[in-house]
Each structure stands twice: as structure tokens, then as C-alpha cells.
CSV table of N, CA and C in Angstrom, one decimal:
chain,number,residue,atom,x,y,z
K,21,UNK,N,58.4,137.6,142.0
K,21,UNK,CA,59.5,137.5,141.1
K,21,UNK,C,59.6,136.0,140.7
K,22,UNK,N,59.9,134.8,141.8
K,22,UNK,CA,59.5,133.6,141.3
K,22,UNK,C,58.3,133.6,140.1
K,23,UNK,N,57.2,133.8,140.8
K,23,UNK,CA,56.4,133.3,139.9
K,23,UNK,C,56.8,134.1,138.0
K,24,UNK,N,56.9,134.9,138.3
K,24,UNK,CA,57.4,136.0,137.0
K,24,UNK,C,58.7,134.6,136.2
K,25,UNK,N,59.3,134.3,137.0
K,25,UNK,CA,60.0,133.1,136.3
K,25,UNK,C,59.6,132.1,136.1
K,26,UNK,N,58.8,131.5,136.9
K,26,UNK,CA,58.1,130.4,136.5
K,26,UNK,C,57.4,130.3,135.5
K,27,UNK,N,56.7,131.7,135.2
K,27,UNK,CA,56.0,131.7,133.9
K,27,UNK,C,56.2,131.9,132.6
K,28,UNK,N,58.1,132.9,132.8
K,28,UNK,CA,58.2,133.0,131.4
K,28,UNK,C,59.2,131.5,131.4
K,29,UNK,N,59.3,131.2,132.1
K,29,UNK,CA,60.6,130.4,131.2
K,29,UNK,C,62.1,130.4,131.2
K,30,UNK,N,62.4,129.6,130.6
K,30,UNK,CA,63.8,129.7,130.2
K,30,UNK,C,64.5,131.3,129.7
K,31,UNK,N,63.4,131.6,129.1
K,31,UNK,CA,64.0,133.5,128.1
K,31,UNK,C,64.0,134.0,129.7
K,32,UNK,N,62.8,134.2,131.0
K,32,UNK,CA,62.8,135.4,131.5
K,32,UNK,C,64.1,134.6,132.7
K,33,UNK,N,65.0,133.6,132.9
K,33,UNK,CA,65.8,133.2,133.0
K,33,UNK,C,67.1,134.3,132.5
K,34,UNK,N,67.4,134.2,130.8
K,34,UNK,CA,68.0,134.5,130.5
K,34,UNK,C,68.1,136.3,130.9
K,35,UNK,N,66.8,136.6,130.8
K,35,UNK,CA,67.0,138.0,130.6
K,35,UNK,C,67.1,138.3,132.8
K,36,UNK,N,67.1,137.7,133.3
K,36,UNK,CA,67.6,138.4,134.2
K,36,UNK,C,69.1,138.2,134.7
K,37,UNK,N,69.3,137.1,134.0
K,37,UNK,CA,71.1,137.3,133.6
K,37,UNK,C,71.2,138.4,133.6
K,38,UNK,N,71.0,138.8,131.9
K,38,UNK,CA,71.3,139.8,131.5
K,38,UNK,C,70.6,141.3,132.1
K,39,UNK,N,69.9,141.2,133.0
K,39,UNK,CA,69.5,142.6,134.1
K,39,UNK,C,70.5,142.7,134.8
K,40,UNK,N,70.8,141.6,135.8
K,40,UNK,CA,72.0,141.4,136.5
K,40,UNK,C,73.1,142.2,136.3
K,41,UNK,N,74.1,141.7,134.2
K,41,UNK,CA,75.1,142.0,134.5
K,41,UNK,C,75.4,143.4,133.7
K,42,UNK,N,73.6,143.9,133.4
K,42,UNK,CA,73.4,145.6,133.1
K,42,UNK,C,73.4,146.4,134.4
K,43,UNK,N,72.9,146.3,135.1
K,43,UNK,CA,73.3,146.7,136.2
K,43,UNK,C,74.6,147.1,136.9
K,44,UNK,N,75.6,145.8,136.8
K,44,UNK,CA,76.3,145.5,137.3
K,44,UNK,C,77.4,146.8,136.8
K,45,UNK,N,77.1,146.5,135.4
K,45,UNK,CA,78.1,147.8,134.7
K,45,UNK,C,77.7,149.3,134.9
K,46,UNK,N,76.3,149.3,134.8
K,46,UNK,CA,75.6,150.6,135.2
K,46,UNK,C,76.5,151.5,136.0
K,47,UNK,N,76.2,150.3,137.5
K,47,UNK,CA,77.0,151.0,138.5
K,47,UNK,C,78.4,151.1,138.8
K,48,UNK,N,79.3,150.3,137.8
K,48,UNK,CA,80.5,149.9,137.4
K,48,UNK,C,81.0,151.6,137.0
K,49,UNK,N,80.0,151.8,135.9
K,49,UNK,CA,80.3,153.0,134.8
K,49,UNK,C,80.0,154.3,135.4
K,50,UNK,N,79.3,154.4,136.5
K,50,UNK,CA,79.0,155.5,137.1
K,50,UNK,C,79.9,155.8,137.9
K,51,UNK,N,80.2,155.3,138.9
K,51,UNK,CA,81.3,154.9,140.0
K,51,UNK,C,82.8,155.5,138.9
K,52,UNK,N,82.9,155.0,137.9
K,52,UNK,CA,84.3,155.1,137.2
K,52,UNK,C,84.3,156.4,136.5
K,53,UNK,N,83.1,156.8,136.2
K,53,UNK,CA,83.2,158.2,135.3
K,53,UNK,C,83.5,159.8,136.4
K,54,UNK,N,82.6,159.2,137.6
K,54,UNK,CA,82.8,160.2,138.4
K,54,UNK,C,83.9,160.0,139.7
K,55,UNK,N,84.6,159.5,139.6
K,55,UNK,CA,86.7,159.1,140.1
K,55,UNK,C,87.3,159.7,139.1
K,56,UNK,N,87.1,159.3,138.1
K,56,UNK,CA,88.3,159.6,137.0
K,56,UNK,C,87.7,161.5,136.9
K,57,UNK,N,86.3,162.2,137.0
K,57,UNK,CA,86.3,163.3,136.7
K,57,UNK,C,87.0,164.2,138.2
K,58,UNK,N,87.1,163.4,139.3
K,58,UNK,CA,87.6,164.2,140.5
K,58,UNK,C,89.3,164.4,140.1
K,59,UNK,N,89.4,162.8,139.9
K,59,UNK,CA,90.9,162.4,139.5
K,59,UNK,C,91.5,164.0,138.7
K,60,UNK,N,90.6,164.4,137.3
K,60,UNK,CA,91.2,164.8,136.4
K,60,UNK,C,90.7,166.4,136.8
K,61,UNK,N,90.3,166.5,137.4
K,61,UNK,CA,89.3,168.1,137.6
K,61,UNK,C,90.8,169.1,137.6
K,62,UNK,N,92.2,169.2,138.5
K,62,UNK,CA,92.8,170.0,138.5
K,62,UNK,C,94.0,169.8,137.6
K,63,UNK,N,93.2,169.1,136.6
K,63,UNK,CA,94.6,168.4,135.2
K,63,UNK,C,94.7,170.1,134.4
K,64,UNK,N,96.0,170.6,133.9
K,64,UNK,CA,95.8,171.6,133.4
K,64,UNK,C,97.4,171.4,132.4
K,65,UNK,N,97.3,170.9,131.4
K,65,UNK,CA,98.9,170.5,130.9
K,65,UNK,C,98.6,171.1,129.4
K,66,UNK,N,99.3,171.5,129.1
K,66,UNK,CA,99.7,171.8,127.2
K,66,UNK,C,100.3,170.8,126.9
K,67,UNK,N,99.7,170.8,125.7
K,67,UNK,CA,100.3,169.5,124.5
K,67,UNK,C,99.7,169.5,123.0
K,68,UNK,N,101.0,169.2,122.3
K,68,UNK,CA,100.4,169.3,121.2
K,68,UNK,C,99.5,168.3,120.7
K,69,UNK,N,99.7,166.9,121.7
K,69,UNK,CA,98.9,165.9,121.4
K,69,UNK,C,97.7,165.8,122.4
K,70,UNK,N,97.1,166.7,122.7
K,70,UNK,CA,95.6,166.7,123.7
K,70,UNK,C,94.6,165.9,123.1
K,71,UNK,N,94.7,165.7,122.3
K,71,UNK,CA,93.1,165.0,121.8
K,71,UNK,C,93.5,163.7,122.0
K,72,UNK,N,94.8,162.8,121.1
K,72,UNK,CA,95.1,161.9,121.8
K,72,UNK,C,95.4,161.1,122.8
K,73,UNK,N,95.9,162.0,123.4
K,73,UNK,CA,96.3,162.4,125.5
K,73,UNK,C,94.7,161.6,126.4
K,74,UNK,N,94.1,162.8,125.6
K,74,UNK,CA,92.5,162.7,126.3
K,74,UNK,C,92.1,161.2,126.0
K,75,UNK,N,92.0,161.2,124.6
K,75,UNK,CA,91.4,159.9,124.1
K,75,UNK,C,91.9,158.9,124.9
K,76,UNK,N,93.4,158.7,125.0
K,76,UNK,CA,93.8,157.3,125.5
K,76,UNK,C,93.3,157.2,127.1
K,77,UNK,N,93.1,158.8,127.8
K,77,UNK,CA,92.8,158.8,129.3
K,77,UNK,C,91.3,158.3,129.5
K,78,UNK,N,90.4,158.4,128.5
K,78,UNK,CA,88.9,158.5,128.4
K,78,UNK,C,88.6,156.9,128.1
K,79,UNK,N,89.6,156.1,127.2
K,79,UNK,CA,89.7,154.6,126.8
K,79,UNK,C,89.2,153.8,127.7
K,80,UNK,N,90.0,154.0,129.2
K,80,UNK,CA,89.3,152.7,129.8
K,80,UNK,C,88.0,152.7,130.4
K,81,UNK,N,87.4,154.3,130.2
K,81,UNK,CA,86.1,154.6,130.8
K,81,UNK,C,85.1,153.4,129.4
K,82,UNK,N,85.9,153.4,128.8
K,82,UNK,CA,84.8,152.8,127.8
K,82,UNK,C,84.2,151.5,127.8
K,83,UNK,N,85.2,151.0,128.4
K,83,UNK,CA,85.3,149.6,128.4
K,83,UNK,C,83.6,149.0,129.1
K,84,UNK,N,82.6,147.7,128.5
K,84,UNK,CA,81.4,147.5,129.2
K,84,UNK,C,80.5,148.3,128.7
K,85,UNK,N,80.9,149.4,127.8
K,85,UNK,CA,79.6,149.6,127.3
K,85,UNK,C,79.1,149.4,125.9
K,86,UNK,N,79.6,148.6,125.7
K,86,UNK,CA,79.3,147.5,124.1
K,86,UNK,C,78.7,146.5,124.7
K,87,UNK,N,79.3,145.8,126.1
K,87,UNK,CA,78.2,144.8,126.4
K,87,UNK,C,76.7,145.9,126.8
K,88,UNK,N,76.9,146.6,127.5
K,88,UNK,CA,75.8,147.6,128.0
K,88,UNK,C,74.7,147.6,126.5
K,89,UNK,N,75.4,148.0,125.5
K,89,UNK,CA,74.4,148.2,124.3
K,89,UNK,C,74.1,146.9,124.0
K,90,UNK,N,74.5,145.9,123.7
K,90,UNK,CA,74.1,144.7,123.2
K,90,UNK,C,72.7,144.4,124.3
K,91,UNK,N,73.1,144.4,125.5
K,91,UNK,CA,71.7,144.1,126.0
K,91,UNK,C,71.1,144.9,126.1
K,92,UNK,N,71.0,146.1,125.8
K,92,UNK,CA,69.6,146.8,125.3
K,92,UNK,C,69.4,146.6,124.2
K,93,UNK,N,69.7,145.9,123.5
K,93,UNK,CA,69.4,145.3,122.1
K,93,UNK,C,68.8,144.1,122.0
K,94,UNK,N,69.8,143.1,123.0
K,94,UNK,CA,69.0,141.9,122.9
K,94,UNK,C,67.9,141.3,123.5
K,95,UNK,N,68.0,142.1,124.2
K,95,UNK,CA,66.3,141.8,125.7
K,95,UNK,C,65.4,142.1,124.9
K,96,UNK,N,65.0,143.3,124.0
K,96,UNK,CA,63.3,143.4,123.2
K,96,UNK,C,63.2,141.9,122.4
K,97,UNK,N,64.6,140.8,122.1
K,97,UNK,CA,64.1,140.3,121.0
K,97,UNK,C,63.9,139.1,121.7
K,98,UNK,N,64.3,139.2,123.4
K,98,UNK,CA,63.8,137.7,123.9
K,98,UNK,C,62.7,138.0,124.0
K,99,UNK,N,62.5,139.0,124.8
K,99,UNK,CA,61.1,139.2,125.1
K,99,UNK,C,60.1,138.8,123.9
K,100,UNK,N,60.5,139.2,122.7
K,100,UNK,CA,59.5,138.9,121.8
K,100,UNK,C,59.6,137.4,121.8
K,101,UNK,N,60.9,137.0,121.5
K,101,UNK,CA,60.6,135.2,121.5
K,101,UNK,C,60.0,135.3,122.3
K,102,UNK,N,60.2,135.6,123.6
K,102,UNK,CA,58.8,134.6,124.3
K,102,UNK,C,57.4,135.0,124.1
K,103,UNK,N,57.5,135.8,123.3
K,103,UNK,CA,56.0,136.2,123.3
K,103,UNK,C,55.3,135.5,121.9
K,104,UNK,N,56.0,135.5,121.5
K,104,UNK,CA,55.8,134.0,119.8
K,104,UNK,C,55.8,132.4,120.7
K,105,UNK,N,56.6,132.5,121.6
K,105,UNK,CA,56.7,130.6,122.3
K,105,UNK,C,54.8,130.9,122.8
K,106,UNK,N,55.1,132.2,123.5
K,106,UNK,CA,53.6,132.0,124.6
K,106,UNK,C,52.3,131.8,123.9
K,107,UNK,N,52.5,132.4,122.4
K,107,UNK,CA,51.3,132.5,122.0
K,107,UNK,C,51.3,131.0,121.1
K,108,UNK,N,52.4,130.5,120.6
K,108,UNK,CA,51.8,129.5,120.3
K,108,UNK,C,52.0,128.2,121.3
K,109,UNK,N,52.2,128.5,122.4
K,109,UNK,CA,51.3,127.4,123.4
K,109,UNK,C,50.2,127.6,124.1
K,110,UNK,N,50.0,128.7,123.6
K,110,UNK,CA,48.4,128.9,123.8
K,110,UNK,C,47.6,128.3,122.5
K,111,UNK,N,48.0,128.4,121.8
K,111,UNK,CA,47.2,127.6,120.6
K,111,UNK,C,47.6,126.3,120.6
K,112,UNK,N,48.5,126.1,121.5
K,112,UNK,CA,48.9,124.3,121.0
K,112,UNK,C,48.2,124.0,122.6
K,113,UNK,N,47.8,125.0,123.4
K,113,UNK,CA,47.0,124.1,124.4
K,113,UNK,C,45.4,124.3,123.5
K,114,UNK,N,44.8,125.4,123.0
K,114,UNK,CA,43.7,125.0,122.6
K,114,UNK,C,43.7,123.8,121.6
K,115,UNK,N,44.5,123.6,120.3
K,115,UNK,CA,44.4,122.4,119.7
K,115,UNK,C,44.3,121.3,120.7
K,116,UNK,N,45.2,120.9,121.6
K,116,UNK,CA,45.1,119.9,122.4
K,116,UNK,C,43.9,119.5,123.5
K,117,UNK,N,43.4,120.7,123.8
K,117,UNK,CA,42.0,120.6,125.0
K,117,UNK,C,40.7,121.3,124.6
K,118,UNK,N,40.9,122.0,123.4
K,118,UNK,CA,39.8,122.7,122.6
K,118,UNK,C,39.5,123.5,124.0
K,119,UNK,N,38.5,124.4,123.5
K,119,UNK,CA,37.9,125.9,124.2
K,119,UNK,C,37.5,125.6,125.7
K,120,UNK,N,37.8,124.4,126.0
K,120,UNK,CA,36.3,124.4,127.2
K,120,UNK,C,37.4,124.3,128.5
K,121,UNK,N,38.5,124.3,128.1
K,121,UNK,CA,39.0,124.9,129.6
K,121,UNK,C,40.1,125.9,129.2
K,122,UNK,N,39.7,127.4,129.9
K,122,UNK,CA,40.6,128.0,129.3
K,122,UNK,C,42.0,128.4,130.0
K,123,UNK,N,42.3,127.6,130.8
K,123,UNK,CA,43.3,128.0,131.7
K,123,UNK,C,44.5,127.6,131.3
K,124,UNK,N,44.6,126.8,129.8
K,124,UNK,CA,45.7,125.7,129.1
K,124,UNK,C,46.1,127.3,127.9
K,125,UNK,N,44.6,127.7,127.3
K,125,UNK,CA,45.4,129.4,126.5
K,125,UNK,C,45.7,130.3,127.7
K,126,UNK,N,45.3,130.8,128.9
K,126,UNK,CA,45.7,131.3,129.6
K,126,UNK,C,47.4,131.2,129.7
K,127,UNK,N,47.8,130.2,130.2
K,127,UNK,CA,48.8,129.9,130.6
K,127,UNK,C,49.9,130.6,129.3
K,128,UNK,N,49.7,130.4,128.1
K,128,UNK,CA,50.3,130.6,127.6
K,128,UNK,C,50.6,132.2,127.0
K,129,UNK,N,49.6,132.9,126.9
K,129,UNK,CA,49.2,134.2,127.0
K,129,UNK,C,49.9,134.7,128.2
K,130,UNK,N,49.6,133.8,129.4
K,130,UNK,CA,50.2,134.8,130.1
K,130,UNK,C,52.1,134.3,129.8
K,131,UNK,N,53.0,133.3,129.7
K,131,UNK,CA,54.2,133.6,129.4
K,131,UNK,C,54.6,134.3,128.3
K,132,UNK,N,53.8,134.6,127.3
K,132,UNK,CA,54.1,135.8,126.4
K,132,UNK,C,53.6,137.2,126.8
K,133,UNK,N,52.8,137.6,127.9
K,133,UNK,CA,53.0,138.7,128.2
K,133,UNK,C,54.4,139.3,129.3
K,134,UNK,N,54.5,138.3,130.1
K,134,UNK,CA,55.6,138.1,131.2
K,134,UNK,C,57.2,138.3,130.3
K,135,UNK,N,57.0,137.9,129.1
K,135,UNK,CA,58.5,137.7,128.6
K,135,UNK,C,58.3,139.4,127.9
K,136,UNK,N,57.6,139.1,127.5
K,136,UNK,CA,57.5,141.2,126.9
K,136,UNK,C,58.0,141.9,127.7
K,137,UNK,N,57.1,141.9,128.9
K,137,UNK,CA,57.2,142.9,129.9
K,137,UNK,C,58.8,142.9,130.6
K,138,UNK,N,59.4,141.4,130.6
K,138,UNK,CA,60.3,141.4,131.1
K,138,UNK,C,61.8,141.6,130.1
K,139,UNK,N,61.6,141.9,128.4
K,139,UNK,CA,62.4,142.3,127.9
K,139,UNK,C,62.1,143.5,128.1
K,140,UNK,N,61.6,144.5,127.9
K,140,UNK,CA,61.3,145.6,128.2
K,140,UNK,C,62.1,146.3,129.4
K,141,UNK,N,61.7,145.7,130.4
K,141,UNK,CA,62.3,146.1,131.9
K,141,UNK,C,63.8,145.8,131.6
K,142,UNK,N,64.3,145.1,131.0
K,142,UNK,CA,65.7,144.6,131.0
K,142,UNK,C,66.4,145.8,129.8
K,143,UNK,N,65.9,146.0,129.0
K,143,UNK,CA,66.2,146.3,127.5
K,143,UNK,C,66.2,148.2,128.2
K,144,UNK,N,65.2,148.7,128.7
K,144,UNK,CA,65.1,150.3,128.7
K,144,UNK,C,65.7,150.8,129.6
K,145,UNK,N,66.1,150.6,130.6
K,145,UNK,CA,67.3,150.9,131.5
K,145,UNK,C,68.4,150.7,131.2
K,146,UNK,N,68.8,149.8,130.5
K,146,UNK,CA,70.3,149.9,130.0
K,146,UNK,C,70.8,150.3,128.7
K,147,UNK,N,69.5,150.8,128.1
K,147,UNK,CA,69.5,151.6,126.8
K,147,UNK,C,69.5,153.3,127.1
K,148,UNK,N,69.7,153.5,128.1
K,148,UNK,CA,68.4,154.8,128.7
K,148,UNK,C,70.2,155.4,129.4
K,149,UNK,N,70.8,154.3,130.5
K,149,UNK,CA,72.2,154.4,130.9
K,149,UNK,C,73.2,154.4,129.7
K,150,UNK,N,73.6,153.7,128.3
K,150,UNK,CA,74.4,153.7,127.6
K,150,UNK,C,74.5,154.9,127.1
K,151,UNK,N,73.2,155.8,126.5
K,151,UNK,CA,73.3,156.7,126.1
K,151,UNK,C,73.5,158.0,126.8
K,152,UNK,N,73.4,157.8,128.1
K,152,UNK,CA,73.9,158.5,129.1
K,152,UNK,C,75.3,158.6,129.2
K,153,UNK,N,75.7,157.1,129.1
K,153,UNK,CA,77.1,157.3,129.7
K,153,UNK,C,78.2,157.7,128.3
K,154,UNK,N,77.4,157.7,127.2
K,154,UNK,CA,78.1,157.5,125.9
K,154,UNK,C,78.5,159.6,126.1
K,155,UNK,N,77.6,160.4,126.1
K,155,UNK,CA,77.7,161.9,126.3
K,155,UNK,C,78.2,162.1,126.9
K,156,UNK,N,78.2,161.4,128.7
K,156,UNK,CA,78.9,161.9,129.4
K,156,UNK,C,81.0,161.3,129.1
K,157,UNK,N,80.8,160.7,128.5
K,157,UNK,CA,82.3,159.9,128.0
K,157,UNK,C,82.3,161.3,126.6
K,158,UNK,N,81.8,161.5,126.1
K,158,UNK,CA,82.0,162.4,124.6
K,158,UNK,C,82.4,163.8,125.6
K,159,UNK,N,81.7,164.5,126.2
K,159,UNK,CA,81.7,166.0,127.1
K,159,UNK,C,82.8,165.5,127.7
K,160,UNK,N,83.7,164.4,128.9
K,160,UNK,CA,84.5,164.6,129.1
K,160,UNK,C,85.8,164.6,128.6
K,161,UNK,N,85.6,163.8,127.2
K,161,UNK,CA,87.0,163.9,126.2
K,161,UNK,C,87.0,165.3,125.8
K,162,UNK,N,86.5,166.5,125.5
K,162,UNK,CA,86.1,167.5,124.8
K,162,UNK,C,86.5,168.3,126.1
K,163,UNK,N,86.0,168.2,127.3
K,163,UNK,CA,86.6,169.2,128.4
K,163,UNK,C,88.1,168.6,128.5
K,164,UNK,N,88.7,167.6,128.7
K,164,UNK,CA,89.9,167.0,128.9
K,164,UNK,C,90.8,167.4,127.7
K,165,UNK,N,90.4,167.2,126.7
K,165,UNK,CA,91.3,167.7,125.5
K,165,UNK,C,91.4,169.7,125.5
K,166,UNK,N,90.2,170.5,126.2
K,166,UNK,CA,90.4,171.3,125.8
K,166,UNK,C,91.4,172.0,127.3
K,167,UNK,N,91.8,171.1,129.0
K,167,UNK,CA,92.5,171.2,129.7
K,167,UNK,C,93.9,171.2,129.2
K,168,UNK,N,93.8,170.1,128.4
K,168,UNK,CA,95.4,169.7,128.4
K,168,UNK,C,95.5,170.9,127.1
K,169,UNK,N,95.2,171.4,126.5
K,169,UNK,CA,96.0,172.3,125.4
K,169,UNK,C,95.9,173.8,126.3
K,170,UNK,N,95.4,173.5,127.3
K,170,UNK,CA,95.0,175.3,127.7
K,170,UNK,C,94.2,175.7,127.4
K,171,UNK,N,93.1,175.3,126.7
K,171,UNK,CA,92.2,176.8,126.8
K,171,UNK,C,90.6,176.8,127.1
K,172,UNK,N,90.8,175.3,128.7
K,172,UNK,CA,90.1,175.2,129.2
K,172,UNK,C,90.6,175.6,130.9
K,173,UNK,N,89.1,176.7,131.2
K,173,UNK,CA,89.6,177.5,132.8
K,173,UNK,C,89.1,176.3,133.7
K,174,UNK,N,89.1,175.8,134.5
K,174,UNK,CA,88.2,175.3,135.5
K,174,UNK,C,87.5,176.0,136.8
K,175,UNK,N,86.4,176.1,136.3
K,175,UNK,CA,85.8,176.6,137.3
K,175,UNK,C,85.4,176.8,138.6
């Protein structure tokens, strides 16, 4: 893991911030969806206003998954910066030592593969959970709204 940081840099720095605090909500969001469905399982109320009833109950499930999407969005594009820094300090070590030792392009190649890899890792797990948690928040406003008017049985 060190070394994985040592080599990308400051980006694979950043992006394990940002693994950190995808995570963090991950299990934030999971933890909260399945309380609130124990919480609401024997809800059974008529109302004329069920859809908004639901909506407002389903609200605070929401909360953290806009940061959740932003870093699935933002990690592919560190990763790429670092993969544009790596490659041109692989060419700014061959300009500076020319071909005959190649451990100066090495070096640099390898922190543009390291930062790839590590946007990647950061970016598809919490792309992979948002869209998870986004259905399972849609399915339960849709069963909740159709409890509270009645003409949902629970099974």
C-alpha cells in the first residue's frame, strides 16, 4: 500500500481520501436503508398525501449520495491526471538522462499506471453502490407510498 503511494503521488493521496470517505457512506447507507425498512415494514396508514408522506420519510435516506456520485466521477479523472503527470515524467526523465538508463522512464510509467489503477479502484465501487442504493431508495418510496394509501399487503 505504501509503496502504491509513494509512487503515485499526491493524486493516489487524494484518491484514498476519497476511498475512505466512499466507503464510509457505503456502509453509512446500508446500515440506514435497512433500519429504516425494519423501522417501516408494519407502517400500514391511509392518506391522501402518501407519496409526499413517503417522500419526506425516504429524504433523509438520501442524504451522502451526491457526495457518493461525485466520487465515482471524480477518481477516473485523477486517475487519469496521474496518468498524463506519469507519462510526462517519463519523457522529462528520458529528455534529461536520454535512453541509457531506463529506470528514470520506468519510474514514471509506473506512477501513471498506479494512479489508473487506483482511480479505478476508488471510482467502481462507489459507482457500482450509488446505483444500488439509488433503486433500492426508488423501490422503497414506491412500496412506502403504496403502504400508506392501502393498497400495499405486507407479506
Amino acid at each position: 500500500m505504501q509503496y502504491c503511494l509513494d509512487q503515485g503521488g499526491v493524486i493516489m493521496y487524494i484518491l484514498l481520501i476519497l476511498s475512505v470517505v466512499g466507503i464510509s457512506i457505503i456502509l453509512w447507507k446500508m446500515l440506514s436503508i435497512t433500519l429504516f425498512k425494519i423501522r417501516t415494514r408494519k407502517l400500514n396508514k391511509v392518506s391522501d398525501k402518501a407519496e409526499l408522506y413517503a417522500a419526506a420519510l425516504v429524504s433523509p435516506l438520501e442524504r451522502g449520495l451526491t457526495t457518493l456520485k461525485i466520487i465515482s466521477t471524480i477518481s477516473p479523472l485523477l486517475g487519469l491526471l496521474g496518468t498524463v503527470l506519469g507519462i510526462f515524467m517519463a519523457f522529462e526523465g528520458i529528455m534529461a538522462h536520454g535512453l541509457g538508463d531506463p529506470t528514470n522512464f520506468a519510474k514514471g510509467i509506473s506512477t501513471a499506471l498506479i494512479t489508473t489503477v487506483g482511480g479505478l479502484v476508488v471510482a467502481i465501487p462507489a459507482y457500482i453502490f450509488y446505483n444500488y442504493f439509488i433503486g433500492e431508495l426508488d423501490h422503497t418510496e414506491q412500496i412506502l407510498t403504496q403502504k400508506l394509501a392501502g393498497i400495499y399487503e405486507t407479506p
